[in-house]
Coordinates of C-alpha atoms and ligand atoms in Angstrom, one line a residue:
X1 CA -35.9 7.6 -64.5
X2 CA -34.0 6.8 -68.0
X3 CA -33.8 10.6 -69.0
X4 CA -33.9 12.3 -65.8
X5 CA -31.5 15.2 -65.8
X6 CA -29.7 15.8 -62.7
X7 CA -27.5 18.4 -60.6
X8 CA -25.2 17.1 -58.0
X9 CA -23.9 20.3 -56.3
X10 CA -21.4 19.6 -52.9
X11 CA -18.2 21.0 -51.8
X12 CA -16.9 17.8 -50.8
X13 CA -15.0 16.6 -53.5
X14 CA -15.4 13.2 -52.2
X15 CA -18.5 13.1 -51.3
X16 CA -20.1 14.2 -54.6
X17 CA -17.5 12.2 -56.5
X18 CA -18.3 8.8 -55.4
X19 CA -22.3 9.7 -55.3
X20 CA -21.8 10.7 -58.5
X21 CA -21.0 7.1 -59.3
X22 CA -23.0 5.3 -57.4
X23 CA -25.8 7.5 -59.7
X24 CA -24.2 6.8 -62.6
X25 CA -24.5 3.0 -61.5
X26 CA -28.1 3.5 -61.4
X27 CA -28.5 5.3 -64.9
X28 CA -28.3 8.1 -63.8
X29 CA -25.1 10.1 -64.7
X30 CA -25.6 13.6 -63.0
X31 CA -23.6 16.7 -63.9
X32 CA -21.3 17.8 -60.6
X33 CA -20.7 21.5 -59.1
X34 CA -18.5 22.3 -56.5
X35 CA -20.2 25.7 -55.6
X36 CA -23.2 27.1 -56.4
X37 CA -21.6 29.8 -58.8
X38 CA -21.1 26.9 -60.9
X39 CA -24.3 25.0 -60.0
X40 CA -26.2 28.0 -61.8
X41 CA -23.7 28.8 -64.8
X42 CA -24.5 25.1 -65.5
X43 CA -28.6 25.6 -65.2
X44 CA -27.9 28.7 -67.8
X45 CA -26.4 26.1 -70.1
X46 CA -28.6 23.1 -69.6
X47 CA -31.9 22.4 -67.7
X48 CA -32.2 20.5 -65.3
X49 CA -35.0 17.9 -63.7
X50 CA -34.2 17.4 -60.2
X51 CA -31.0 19.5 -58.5
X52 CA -29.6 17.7 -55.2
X53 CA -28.1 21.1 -53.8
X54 CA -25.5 20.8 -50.3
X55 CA -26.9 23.5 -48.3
X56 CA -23.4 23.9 -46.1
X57 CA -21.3 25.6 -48.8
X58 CA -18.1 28.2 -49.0
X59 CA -19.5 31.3 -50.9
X60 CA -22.8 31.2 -52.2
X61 CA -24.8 29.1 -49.5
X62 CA -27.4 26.4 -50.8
X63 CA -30.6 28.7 -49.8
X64 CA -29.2 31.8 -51.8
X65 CA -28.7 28.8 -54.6
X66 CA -32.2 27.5 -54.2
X67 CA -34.0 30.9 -54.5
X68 CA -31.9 31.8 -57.9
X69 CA -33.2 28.3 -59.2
X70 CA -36.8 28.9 -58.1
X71 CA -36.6 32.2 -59.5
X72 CA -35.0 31.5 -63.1
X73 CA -35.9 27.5 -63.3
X74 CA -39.2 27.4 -62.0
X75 CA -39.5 24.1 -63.2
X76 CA -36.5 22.6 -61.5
X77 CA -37.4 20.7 -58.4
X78 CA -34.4 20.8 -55.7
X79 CA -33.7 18.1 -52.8
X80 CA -31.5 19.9 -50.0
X81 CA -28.6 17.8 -48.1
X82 CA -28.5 19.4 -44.9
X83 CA -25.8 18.5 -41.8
X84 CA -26.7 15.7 -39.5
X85 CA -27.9 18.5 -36.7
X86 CA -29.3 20.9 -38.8
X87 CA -32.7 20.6 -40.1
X88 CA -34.0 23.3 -39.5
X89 CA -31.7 24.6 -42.7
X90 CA -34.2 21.7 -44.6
X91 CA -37.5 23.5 -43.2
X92 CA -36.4 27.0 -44.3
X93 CA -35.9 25.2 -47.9
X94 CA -39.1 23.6 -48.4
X95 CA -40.8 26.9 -46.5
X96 CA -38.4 28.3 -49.9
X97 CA -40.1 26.0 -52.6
X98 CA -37.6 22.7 -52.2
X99 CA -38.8 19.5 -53.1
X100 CA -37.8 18.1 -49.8
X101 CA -34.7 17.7 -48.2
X102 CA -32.5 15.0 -46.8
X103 CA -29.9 14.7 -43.6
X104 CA -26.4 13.5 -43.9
X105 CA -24.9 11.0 -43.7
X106 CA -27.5 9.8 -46.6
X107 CA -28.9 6.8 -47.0
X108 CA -28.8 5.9 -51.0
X109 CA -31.5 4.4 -51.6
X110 CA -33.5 6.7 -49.7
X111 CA -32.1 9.6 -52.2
X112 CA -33.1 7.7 -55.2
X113 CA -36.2 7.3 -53.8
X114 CA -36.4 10.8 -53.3
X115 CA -34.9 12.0 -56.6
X116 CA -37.3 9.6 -58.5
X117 CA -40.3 11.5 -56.7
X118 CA -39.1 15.0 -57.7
X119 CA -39.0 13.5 -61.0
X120 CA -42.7 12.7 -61.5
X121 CA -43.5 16.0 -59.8
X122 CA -41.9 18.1 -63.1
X123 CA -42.9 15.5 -65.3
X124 CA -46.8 16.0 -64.3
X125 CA -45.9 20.0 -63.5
X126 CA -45.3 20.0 -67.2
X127 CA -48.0 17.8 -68.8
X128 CA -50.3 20.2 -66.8
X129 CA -48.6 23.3 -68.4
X130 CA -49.1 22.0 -71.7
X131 CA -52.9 20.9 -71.0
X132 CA -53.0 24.3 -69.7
X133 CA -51.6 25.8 -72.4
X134 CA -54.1 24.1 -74.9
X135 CA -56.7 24.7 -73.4
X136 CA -56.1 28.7 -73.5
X137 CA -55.2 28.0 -77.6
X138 CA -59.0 25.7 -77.7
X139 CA -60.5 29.0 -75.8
X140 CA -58.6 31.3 -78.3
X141 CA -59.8 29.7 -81.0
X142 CA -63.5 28.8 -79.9
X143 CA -63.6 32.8 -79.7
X144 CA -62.5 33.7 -82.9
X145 CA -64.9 31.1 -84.1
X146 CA -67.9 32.6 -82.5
X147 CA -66.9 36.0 -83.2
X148 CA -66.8 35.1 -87.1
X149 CA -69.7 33.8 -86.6
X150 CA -71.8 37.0 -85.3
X151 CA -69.7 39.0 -87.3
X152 CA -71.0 37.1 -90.2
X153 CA -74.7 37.6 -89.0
X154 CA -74.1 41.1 -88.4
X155 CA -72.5 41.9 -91.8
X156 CA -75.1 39.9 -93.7
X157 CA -77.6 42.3 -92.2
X158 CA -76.2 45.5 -92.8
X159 CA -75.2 44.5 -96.6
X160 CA -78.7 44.2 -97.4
X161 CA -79.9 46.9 -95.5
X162 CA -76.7 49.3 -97.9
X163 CA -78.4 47.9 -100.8
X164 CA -81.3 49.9 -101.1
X165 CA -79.7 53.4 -100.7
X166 CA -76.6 52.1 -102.8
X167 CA -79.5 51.9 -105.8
X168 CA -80.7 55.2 -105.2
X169 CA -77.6 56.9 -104.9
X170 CA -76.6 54.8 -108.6
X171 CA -79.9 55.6 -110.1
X172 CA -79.5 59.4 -109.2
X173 CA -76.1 59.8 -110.5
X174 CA -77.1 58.3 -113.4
X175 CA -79.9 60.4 -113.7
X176 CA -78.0 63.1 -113.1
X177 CA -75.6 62.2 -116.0
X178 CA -78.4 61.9 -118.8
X179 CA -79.5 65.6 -117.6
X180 CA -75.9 67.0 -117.8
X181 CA -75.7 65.7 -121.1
X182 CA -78.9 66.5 -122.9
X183 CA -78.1 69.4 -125.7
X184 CA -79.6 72.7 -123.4
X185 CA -77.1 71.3 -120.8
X186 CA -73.7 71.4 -123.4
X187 CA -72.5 75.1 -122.5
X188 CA -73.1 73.9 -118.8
X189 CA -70.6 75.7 -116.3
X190 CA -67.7 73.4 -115.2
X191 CA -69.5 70.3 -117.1
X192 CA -66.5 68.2 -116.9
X193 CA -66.1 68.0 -113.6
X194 CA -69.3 67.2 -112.7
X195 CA -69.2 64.8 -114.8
X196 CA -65.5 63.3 -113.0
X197 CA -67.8 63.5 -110.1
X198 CA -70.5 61.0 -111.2
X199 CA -68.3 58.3 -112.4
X200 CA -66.4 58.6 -109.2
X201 CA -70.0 57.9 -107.7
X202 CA -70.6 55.3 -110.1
X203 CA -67.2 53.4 -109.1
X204 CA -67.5 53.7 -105.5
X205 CA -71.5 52.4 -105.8
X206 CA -69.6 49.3 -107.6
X207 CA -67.0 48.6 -105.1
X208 CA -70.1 48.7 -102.4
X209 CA -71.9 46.7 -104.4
X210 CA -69.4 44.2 -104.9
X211 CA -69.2 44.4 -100.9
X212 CA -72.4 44.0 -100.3
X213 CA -73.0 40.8 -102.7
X214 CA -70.2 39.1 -100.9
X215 CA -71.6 39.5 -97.6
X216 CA -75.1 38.5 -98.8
X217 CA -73.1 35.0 -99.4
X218 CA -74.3 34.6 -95.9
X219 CA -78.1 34.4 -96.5
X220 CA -80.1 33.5 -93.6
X221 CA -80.1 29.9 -92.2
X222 CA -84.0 29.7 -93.8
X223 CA -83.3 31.6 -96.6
X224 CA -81.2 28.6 -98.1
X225 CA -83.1 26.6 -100.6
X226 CA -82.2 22.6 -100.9
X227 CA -82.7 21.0 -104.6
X228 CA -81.2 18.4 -106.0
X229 CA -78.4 19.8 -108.1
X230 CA -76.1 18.2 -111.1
X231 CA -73.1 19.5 -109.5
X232 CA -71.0 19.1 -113.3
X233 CA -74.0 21.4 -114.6
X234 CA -73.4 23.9 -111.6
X235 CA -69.4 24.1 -112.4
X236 CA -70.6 24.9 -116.0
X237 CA -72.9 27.5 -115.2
X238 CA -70.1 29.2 -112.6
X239 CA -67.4 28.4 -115.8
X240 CA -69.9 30.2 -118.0
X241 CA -70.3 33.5 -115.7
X242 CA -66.3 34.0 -115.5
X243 CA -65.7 33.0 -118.6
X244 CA -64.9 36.3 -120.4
X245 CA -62.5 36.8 -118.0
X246 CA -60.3 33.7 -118.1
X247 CA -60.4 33.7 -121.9
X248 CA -59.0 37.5 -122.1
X249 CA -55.5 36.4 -119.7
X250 CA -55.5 33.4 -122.3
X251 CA -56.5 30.7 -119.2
X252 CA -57.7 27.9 -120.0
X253 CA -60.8 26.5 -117.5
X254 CA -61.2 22.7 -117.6
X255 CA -64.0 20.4 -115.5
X256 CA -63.1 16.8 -114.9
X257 CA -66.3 15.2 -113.8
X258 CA -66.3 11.5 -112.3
X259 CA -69.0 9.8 -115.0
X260 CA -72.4 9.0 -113.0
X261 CA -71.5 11.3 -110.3
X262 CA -75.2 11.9 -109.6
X263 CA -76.6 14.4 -107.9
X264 CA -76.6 15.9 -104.2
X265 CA -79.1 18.1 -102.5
X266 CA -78.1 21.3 -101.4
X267 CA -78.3 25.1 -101.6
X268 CA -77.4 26.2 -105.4
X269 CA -77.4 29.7 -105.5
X270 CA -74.7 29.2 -102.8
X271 CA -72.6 26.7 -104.2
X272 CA -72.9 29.2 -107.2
X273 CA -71.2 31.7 -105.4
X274 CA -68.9 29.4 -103.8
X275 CA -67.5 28.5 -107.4
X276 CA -67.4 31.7 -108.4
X277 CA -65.2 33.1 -105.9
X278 CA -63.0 30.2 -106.1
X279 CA -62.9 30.7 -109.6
X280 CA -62.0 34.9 -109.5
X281 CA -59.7 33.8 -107.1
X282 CA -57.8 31.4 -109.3
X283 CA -58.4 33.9 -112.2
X284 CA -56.6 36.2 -110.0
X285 CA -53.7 34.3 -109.1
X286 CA -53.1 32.6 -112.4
X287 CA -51.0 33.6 -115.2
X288 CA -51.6 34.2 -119.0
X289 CA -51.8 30.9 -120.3
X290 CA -52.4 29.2 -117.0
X291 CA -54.7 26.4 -116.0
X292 CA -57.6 25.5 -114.0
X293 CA -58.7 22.4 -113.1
X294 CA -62.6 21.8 -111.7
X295 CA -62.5 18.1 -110.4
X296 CA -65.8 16.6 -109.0
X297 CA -65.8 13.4 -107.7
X298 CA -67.2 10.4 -105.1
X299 CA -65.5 9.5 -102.0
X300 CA -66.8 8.0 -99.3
X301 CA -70.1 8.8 -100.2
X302 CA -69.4 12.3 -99.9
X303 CA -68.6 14.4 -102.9
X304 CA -64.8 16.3 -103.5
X305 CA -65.3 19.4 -105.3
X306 CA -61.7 20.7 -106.3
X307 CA -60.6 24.0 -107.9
X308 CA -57.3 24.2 -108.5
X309 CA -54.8 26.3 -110.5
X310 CA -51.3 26.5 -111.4
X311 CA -50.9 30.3 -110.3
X312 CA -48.6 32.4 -108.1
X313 CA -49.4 30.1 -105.1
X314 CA -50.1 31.5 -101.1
X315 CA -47.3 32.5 -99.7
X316 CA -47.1 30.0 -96.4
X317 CA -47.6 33.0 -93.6
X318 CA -51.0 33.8 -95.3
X319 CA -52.6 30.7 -95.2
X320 CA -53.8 31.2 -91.6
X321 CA -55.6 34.6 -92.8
X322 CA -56.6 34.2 -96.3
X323 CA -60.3 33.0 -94.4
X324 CA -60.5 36.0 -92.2
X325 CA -62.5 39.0 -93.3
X326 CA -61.4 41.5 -95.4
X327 CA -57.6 39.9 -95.8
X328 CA -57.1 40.4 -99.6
X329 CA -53.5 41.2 -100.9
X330 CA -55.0 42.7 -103.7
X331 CA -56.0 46.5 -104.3
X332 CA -58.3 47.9 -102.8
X333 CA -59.9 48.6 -106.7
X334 CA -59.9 44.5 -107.0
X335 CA -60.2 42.3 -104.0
X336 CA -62.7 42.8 -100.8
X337 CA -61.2 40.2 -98.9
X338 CA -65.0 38.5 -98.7
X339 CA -64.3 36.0 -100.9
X340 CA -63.2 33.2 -99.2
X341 CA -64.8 34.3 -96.0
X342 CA -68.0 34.4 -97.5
X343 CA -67.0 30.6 -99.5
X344 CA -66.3 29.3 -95.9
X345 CA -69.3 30.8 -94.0
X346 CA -71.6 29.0 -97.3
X347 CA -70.1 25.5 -97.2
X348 CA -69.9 25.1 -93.2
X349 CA -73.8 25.8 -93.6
X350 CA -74.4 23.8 -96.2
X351 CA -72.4 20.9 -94.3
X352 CA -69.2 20.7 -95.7
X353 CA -65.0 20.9 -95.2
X354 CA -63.2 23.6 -97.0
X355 CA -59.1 23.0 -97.3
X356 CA -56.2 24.3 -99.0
X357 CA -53.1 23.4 -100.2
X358 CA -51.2 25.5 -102.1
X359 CA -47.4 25.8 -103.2
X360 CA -45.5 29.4 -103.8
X361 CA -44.9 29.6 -107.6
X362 CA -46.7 26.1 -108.5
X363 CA -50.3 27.1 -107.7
X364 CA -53.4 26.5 -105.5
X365 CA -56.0 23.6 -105.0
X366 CA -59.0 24.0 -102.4
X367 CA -60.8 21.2 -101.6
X368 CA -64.8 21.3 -100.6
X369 CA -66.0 18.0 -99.6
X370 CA -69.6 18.2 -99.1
X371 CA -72.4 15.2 -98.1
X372 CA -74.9 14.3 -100.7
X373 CA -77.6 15.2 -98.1
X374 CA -77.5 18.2 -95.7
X375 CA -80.0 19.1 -93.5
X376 CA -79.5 23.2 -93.0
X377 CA -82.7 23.1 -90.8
X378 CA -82.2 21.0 -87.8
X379 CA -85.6 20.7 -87.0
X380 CA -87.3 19.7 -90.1
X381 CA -88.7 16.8 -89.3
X382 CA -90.3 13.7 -91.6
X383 CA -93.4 15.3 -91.9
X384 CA -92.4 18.6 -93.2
X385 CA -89.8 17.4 -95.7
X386 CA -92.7 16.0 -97.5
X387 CA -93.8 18.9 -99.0
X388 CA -90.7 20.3 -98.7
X389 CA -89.5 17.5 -101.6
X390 CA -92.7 18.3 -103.8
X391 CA -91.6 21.6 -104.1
X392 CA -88.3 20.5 -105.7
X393 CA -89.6 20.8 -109.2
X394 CA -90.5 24.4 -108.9
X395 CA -86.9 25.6 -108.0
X396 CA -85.3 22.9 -110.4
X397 CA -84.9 25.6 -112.9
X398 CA -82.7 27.8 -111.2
X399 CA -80.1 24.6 -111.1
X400 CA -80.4 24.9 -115.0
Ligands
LIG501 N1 -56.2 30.6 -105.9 C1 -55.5 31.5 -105.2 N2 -54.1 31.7 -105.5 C2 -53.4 32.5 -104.8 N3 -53.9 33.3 -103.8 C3 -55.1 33.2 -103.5 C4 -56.0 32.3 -104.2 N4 -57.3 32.4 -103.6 C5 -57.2 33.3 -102.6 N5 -55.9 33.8 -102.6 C6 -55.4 34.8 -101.6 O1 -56.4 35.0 -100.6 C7 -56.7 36.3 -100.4 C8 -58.2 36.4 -100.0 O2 -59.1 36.0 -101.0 P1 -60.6 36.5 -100.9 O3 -61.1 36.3 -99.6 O4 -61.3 35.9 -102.1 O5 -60.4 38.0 -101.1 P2 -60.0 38.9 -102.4 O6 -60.0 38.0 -103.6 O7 -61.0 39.9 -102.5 O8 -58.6 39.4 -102.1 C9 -56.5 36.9 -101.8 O9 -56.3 38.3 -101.7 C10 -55.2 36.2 -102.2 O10 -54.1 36.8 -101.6
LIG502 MG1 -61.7 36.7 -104.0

């Protein structure tokens, strides 16, 4: 009852006084009102646990008192002190959401008694409000999951389905731009328009493309292929691919490899991807001059693989949504928002954590911690992975 906060409210001066200290005694100091006026400018000001409310008062009588309370404090539980012959005021309270209430004269102990029971009522009225409210943030969240989820599966599908007419509509425009610019073509009507008009074709076809390659990030559950990868040999490759692009904004890329690091099985054309993106990202975000930092390493027989970079940094109201689907704070020329969708979708499948820290105007680091073994199809058992293993040395070379 140590931090029980409590509202003595009784016209009788003398009454409430020497209750009040009697409380106190107990360790429990209440606040005092004479009137109810000031019984509910007090709640305005502080909250209260438990309110002992005289029902009997001049002005604003203790049921008009207890219906404000219930109203505006719903959490407030309130014991009623009704006269000796006059219960029947302590029924219409509870009937009006009282705790319970009590006749004068009072027996003491009994109020403490009393007072200590209202007590536990709010304290497990609010522990189920805050389960309750978890819960609905778990629910929340379990749907965003799931609709991420089939929204991934969805989006996966359609990209490659886009892909085929996005080649057609690329191969006819380019088509179309050898014709216009063979030599019977040269005194061709409006020729530079049409021609304004094809490499607008051949830009959006890009930016689709780019789309669609980011969503096919999300291959099929089967489609994944597990080999044994060099996962320092993998980081190179990815260095290699975004290479000219670091090296013309002057940043430098370096890998720090733990030595014997070996080698994990998993999917590489995904992990591929995965450093990419982080890469471009960091590319992005990182200053002429800047640095970033590929760290692979051990721990607890998982393995860490860090990209960092000591760019602009994400601002800390962004970090929530820089996973979500098309959130990108870049043009709509440059970024898809896929990116780190797509990376999130790939390492989940293929077992793994994805974090990120990241510091406005210092830079960024996300972390992938992934096992050295991960089983994508759940029900591959001992039998089938045989074969499965012997076939290792036929996709080896596209770890290379
Ligand atoms: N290394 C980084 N440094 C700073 N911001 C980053 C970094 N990586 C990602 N971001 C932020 O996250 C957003 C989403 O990234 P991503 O999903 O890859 O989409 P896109 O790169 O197409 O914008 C980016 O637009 C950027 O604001
Ligand atoms: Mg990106």
């Amino acid at each position: 009852m140590k931090d029980i906060r409590l509202l003595l409210v009784d016209d009788e001066d003398n009454f409430r006084q020497t209750l009040a200290k009697r409380l106190a005694k107990k360790g429990i100091p209440p606040e005092q009102a004479e009137n109810g006026e000031k019984a509910l400018s007090i709640l305005e000001k502080k909250e209260m646990d438990v309110v002992v409310l005289d029902v009997k008062m001049p002005g604003m009588d203790g049921i008009e008192v207890l219906r404000h309370i219930k109203k505006k404090h719903p959490g407030t539980e309130v014991i009623f002190l009704t006269g000796h012959a006059a219960t029947q005021d302590g029924v219409d309270g509870i009937k009006r959401g009282a705790f319970d209430y009590l006749s004068k004269p009072i027996e003491f102990e009994h109020l403490l008694s009393k007072i200590k029971q209202a007590y536990d009522k709010v304290v497990r009225e609010e522990e189920k409000l805050r389960e309750a409210e978890f819960r609905k943030k778990m629910r929340q969240q379990m749907a965003t999951t799931e609709k991420l989820a089939s929204l991934g599966t969805l989006a996966a599908g359609v990209a490659h389905e886009i892909n085929n007419p996005l080649a057609i509509i690329n191969e006819s425009a380019g088509w179309l731009k050898l014709i216009i610019n063979r030599e019977e073509m040269a005194q061709m009507p409006r020729k530079q328009d049409f021609e304004m008009a094809l490499n607008k074709i051949e830009t959006g076809v890009d930016r689709a493309k780019r789309i669609t390659h980011q969503l096919l990030g999300f291959a099929k559950k089967d489609d994944s292929v597990l080999v044994e990868i060099n996962l320092g040999d993998l980081a190179d490759e990815a260095v290699q691919l975004v290479h000219r692009e670091a090296t013309n904004k002057d940043i430098e890329i370096v890998q720090e490899t733990q030595p014997d690091i070996g080698t994990i099985w998993s999917d590489p054309y995904q992990l591929r991807q995965v450093l990419i993106n982080l890469l471009n990202n960091a590319i992005h975000a990182t200053g002429s001059g800047g640095r970033i930092t590929i760290i692979i390493e051990a721990l607890n027989g998982e393995i860490n693989l860090t990209v960092q970079d000591n760019g602009q940094g994400i601002p800390k109201e962004n970090l929530d949504k820089i996973f979500e689907p098309f959130f990108s704070t870049k043009s709509p020329g440059k970024g898809t928002g896929l990116g780190l969708f797509v990376t999130r979708g790939i390492v989940e499948k293929l077992c793994g954590t994805i974090k990120v820290e990241s510091r406005l105007g210092h830079g960024t680091r996300f972390c992938i911690r992934l096992p050295r073994y991960c089983e994508i199809k759940e029900d591959l058992d001992q039998d089938e992975r045989i074969p499965f293993l012997d076939n290792i040395a036929k996709h080896k070379g596209s770890t290379q």
